[in-house]
PDB file of C-alpha atoms in Angstrom:
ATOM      1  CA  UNK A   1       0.000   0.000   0.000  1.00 38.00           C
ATOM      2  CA  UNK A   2       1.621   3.363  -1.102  1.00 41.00           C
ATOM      3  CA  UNK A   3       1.853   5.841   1.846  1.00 41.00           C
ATOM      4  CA  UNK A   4      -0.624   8.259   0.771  1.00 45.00           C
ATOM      5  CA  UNK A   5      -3.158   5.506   0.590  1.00 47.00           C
ATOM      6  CA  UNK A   6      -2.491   4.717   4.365  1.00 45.00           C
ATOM      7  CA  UNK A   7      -2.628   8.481   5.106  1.00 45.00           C
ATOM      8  CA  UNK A   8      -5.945   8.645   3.213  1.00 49.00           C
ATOM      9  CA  UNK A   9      -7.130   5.238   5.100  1.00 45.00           C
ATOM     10  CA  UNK A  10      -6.566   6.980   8.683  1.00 47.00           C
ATOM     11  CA  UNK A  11      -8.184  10.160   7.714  1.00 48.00           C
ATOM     12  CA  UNK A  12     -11.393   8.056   6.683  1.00 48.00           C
ATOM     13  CA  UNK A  13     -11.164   5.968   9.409  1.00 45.00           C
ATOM     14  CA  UNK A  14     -10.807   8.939  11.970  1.00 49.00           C
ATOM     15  CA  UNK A  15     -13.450  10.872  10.519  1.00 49.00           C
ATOM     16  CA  UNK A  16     -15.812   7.678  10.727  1.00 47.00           C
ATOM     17  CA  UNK A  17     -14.919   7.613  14.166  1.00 47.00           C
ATOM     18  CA  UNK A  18     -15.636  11.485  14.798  1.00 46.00           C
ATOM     19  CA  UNK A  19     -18.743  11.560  12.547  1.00 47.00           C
ATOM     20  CA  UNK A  20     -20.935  12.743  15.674  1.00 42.00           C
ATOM     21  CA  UNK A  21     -18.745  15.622  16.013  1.00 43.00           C
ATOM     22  CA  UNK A  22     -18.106  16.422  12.335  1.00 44.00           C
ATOM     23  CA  UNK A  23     -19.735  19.987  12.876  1.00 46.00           C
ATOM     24  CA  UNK A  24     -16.395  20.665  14.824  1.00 48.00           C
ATOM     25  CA  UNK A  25     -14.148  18.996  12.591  1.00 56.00           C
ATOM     26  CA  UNK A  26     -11.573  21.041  10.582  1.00 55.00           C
ATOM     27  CA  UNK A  27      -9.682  19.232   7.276  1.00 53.00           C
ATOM     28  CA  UNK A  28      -6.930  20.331   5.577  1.00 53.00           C
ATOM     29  CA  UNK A  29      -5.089  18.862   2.867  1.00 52.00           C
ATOM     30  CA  UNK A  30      -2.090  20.232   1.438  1.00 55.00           C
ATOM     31  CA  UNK A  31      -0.949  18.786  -2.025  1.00 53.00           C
ATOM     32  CA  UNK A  32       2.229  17.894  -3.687  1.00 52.00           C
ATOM     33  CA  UNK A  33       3.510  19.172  -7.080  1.00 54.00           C
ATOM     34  CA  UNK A  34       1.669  16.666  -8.455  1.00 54.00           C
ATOM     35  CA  UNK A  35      -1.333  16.744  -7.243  1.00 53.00           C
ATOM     36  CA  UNK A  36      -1.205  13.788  -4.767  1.00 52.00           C
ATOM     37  CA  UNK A  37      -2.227  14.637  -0.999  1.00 51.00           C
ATOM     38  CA  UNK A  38       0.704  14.844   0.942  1.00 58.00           C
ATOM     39  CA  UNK A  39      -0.356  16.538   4.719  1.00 62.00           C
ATOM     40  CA  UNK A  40      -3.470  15.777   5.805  1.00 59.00           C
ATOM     41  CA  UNK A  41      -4.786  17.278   9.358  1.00 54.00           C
ATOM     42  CA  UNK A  42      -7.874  16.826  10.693  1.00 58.00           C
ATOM     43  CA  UNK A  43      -8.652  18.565  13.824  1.00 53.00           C
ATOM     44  CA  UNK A  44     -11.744  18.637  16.398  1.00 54.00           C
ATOM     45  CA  UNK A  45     -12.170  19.898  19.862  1.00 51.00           C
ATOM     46  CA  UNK A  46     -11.146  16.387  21.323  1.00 54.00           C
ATOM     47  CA  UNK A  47      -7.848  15.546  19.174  1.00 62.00           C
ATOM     48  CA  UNK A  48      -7.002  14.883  15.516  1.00 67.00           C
ATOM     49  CA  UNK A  49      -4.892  13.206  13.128  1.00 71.00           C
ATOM     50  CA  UNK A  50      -2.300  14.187  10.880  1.00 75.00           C
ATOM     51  CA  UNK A  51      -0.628  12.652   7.927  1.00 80.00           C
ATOM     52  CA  UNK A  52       2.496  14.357   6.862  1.00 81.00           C
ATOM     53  CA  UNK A  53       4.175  12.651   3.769  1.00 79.00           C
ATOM     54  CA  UNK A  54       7.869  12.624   2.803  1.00 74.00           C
ATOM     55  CA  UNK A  55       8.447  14.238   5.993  1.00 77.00           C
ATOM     56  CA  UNK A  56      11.064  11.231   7.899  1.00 87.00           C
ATOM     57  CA  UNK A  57      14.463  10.805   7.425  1.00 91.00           C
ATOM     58  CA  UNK A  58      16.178   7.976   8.829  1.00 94.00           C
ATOM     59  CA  UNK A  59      17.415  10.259  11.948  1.00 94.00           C
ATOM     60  CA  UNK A  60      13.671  10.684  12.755  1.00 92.00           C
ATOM     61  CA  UNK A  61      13.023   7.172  13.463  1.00 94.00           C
ATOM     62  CA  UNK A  62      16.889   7.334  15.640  1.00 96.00           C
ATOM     63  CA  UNK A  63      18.127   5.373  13.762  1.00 97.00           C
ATOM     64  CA  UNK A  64      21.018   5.730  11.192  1.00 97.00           C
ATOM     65  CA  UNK A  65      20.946   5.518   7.882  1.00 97.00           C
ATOM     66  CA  UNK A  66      22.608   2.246   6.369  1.00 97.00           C
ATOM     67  CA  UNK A  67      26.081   3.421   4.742  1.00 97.00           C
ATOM     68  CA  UNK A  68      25.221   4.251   0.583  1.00 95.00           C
ATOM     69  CA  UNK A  69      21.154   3.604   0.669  1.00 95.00           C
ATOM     70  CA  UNK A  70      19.029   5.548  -1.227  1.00 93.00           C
ATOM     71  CA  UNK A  71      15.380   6.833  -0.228  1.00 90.00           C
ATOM     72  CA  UNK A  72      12.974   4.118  -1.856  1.00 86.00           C
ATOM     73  CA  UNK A  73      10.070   5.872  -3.995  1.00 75.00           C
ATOM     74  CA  UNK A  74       6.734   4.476  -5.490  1.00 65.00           C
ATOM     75  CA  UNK A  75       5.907   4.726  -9.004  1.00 56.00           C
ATOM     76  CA  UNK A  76       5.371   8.039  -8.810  1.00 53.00           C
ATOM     77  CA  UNK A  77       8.472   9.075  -7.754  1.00 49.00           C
ATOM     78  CA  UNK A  78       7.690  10.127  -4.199  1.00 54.00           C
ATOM     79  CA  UNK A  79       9.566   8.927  -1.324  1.00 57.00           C
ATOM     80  CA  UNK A  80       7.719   6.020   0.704  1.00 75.00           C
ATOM     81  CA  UNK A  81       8.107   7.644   4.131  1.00 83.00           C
ATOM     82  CA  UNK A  82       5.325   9.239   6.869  1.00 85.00           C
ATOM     83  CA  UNK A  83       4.414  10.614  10.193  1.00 87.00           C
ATOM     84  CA  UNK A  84       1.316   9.620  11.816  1.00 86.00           C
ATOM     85  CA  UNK A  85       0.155  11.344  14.585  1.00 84.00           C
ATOM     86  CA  UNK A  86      -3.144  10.336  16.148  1.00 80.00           C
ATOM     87  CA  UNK A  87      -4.493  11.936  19.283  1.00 75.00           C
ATOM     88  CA  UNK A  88      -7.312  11.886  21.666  1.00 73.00           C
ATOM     89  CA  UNK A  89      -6.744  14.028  24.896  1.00 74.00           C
ATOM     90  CA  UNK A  90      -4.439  11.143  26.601  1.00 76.00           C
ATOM     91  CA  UNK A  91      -4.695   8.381  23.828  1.00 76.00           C
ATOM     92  CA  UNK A  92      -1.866   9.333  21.615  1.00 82.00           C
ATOM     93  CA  UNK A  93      -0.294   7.013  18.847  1.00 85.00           C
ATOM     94  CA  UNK A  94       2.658   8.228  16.553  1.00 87.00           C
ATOM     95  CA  UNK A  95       4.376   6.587  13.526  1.00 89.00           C
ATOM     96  CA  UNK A  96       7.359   7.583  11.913  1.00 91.00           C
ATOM     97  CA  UNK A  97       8.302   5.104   9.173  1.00 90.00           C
ATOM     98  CA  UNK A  98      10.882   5.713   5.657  1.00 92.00           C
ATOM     99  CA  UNK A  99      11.735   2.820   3.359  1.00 92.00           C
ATOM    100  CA  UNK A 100      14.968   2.721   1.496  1.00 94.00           C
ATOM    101  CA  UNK A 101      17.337   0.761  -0.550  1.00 93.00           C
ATOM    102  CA  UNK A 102      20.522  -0.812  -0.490  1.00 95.00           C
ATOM    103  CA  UNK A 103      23.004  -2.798  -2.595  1.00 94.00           C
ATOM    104  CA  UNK A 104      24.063  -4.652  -0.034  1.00 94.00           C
ATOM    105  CA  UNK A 105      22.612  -8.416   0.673  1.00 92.00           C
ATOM    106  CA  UNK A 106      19.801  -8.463   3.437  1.00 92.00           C
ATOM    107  CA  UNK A 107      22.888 -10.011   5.777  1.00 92.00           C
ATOM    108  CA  UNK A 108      24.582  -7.128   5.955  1.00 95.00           C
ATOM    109  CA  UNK A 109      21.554  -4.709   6.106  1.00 95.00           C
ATOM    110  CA  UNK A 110      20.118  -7.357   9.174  1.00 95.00           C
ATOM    111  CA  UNK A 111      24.020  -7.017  11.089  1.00 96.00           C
ATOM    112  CA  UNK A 112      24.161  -3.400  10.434  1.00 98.00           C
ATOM    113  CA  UNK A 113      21.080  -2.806  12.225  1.00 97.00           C
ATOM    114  CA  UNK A 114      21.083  -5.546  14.696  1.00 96.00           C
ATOM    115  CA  UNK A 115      24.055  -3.292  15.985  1.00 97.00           C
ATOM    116  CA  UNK A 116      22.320  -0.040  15.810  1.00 97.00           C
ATOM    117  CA  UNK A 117      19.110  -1.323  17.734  1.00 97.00           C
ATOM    118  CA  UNK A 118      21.346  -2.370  20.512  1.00 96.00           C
ATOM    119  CA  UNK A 119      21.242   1.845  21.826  1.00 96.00           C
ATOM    120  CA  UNK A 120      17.483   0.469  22.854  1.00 95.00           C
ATOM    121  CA  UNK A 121      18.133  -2.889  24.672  1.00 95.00           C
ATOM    122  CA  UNK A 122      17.751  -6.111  23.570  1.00 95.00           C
ATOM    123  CA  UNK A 123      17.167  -7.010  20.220  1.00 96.00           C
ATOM    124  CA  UNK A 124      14.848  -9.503  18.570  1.00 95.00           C
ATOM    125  CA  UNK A 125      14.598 -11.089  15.449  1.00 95.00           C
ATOM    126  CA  UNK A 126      11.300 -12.028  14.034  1.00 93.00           C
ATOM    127  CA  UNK A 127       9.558 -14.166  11.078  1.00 89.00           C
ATOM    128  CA  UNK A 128       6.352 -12.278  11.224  1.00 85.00           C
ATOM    129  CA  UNK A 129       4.866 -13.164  14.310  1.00 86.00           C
ATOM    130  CA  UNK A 130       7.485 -16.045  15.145  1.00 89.00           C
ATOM    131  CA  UNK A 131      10.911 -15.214  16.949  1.00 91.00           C
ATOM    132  CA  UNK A 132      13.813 -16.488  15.535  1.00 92.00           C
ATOM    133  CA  UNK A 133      16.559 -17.108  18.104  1.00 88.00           C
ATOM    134  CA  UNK A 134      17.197 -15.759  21.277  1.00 91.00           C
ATOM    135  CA  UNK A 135      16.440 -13.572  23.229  1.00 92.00           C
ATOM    136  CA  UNK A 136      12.438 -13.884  22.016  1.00 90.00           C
ATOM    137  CA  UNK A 137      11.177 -11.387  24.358  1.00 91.00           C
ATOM    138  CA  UNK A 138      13.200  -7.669  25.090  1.00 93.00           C
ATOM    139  CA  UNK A 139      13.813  -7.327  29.186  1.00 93.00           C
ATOM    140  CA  UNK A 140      10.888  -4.273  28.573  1.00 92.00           C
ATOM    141  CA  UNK A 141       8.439  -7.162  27.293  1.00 91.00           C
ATOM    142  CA  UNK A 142       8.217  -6.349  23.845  1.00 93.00           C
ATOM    143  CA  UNK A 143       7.599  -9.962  21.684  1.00 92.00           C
ATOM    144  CA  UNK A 144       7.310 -10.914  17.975  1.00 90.00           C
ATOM    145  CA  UNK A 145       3.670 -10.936  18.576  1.00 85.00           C
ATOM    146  CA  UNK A 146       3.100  -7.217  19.909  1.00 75.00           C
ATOM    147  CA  UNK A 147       1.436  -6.430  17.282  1.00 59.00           C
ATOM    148  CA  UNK A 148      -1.899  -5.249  18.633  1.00 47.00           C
ATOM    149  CA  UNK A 149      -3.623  -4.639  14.906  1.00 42.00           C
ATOM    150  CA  UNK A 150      -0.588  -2.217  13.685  1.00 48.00           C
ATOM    151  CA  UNK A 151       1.065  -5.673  12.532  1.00 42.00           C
ATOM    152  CA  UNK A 152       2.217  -5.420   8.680  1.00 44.00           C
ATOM    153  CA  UNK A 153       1.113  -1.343   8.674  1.00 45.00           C
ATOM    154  CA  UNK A 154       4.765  -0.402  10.655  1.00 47.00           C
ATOM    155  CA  UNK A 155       6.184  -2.600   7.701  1.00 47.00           C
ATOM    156  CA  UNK A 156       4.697  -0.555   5.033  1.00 47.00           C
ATOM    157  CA  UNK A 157       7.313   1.576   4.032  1.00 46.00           C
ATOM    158  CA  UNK A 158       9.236  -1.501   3.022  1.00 44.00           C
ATOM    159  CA  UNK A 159       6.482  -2.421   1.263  1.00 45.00           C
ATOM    160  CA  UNK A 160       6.304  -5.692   2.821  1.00 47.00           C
ATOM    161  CA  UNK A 161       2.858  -7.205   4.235  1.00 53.00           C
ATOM    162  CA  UNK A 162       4.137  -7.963   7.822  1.00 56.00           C
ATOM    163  CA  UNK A 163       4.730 -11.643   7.520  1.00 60.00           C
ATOM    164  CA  UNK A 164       8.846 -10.908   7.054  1.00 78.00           C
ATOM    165  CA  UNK A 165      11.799 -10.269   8.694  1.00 89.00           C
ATOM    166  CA  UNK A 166      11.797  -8.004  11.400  1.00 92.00           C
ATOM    167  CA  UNK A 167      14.157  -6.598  14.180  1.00 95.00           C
ATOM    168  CA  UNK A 168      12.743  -5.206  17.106  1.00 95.00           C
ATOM    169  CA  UNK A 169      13.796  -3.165  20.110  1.00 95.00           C
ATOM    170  CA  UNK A 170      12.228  -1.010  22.981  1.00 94.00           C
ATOM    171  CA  UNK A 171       9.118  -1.832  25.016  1.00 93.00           C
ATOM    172  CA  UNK A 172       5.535  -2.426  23.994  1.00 89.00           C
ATOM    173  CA  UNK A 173       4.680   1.118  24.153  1.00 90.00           C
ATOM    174  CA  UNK A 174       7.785   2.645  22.541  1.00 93.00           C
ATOM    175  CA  UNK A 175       8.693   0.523  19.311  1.00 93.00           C
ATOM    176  CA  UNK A 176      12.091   0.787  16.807  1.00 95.00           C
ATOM    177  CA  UNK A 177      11.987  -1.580  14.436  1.00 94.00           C
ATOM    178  CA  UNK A 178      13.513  -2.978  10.862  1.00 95.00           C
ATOM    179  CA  UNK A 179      11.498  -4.254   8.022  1.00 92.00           C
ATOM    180  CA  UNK A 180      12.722  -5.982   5.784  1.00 90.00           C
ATOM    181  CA  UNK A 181      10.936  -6.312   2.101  1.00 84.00           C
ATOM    182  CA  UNK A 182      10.882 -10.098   1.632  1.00 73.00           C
ATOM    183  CA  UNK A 183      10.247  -9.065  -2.051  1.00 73.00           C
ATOM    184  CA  UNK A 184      13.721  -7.689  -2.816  1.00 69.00           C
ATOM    185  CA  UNK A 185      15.547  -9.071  -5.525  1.00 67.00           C
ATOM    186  CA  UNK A 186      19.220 -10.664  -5.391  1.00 70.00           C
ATOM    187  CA  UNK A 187      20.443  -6.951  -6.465  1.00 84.00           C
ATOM    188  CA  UNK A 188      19.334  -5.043  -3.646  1.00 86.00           C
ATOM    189  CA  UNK A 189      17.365  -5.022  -0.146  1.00 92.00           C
ATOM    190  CA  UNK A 190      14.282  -2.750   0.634  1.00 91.00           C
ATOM    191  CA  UNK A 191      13.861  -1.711   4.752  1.00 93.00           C
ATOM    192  CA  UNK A 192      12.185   0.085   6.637  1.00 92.00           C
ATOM    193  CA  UNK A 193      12.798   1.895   9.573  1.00 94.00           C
ATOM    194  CA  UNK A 194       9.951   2.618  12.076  1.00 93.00           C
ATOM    195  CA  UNK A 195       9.863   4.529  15.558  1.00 93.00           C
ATOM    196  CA  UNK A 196       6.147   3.202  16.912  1.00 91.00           C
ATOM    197  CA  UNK A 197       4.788   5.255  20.172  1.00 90.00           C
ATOM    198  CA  UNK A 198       1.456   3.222  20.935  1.00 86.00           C
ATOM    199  CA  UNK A 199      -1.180   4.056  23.839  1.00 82.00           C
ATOM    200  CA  UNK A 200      -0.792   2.396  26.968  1.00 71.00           C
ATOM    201  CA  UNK A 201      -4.424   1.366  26.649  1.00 51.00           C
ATOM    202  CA  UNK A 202      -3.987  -0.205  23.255  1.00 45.00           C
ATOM    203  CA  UNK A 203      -0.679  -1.976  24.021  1.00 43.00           C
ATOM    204  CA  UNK A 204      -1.903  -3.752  26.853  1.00 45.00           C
ATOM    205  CA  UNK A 205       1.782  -1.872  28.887  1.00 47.00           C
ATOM    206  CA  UNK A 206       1.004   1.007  30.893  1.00 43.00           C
ATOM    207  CA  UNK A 207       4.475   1.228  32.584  1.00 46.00           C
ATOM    208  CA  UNK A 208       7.012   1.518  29.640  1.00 51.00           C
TER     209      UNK A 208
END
């Protein structure tokens, strides 16, 4: 799914959500060059969301950037990166995910970042849901299966549907992880990068 699609999902679904306060609801869209929407805010009395497109660099998501990869961009030439920011007086979610591309074999991406994670604890390697290796749970709690129905959306800058490999670090609130496109060819390696903030209430982990 390209990232304005997603951005466009979360709108729709917000303003489902809000529709009994819709007389209070402010939307703006601001387009790209091309006529594609690229921020989207929507803001009501109670919270909002907003979509801002092309907007992450790898730095945003603290992580660094893998040595020689280049931004990864749809078909249309736009860079497959977002920030999410949903918020609900004290339910607050944020996403900041960028996709890029590398040369280098999916080993050497997978070491490279298995390193950089380590700044946030322990690290764990995942096959979608399933943990490959040890350790299979962080010391904060955070599993393979934390996905609580974000599972395959934190992988979409990759451009993968969820069920690849992942590294994860951090707690179940407060997510950095590493997607990696199972669809890359022998040539090069698609990732993602992701920094996930969830709500205590929807992460089931009100104390990290």
């Amino acid at each position: 799914m390209m990232k304005r699609d997603f951005g466009r999902l979360l709108c729709v679904v917000a303003a489902a959500a809000l529709a009994g306060w819709l007389c209070a609801c402010r939307v703006d869209v601001e387009k790209s060059a091309d006529g594609h929407d690229k921020n989207v805010k929507i803001d009501t009395p109670f919270g909002g969301v907003h979509v801002n497109a092309d907007a992450v660099s790898a730095a945003d998501t603290g992580l660094p950037l893998y040595p020689g990869a280049k931004l990864d961009q749809d078909h249309d030439g736009d860079n497959k990166s977002a920030d999410i920011h949903m918020g609900f007086g004290d339910w607050q979610m944020r996403l900041k995910v960028v996709s890029y591309r590398s040369n280098d074999s999916q080993d050497k991406v997978v070491a490279f970042y298995r390193k950089a994670l380590g700044r946030y604890g322990d690290v764990i390697e995942c096959n979608g849901k399933t943990p490959v290796g040890m350790p299979n749970v962080t010391r904060e709690g955070l599993t393979c299966d934390d996905t609580q129905g974000v599972h395959g959306r934190t992988h979409i800058a990759a451009g993968d549907d969820g069920s690849g490999l992942s590294l994860k670090a951090g707690s179940k609130r407060h997510q950095h992880i590493v997607g990696i496109d199972s669809k890359s060819g022998d040539d090069f390696t698609k990732f993602g990068l992701v920094e996930l903030d969830l709500p205590g209430s929807s992460s089931g982990d009100v104390s990290n």
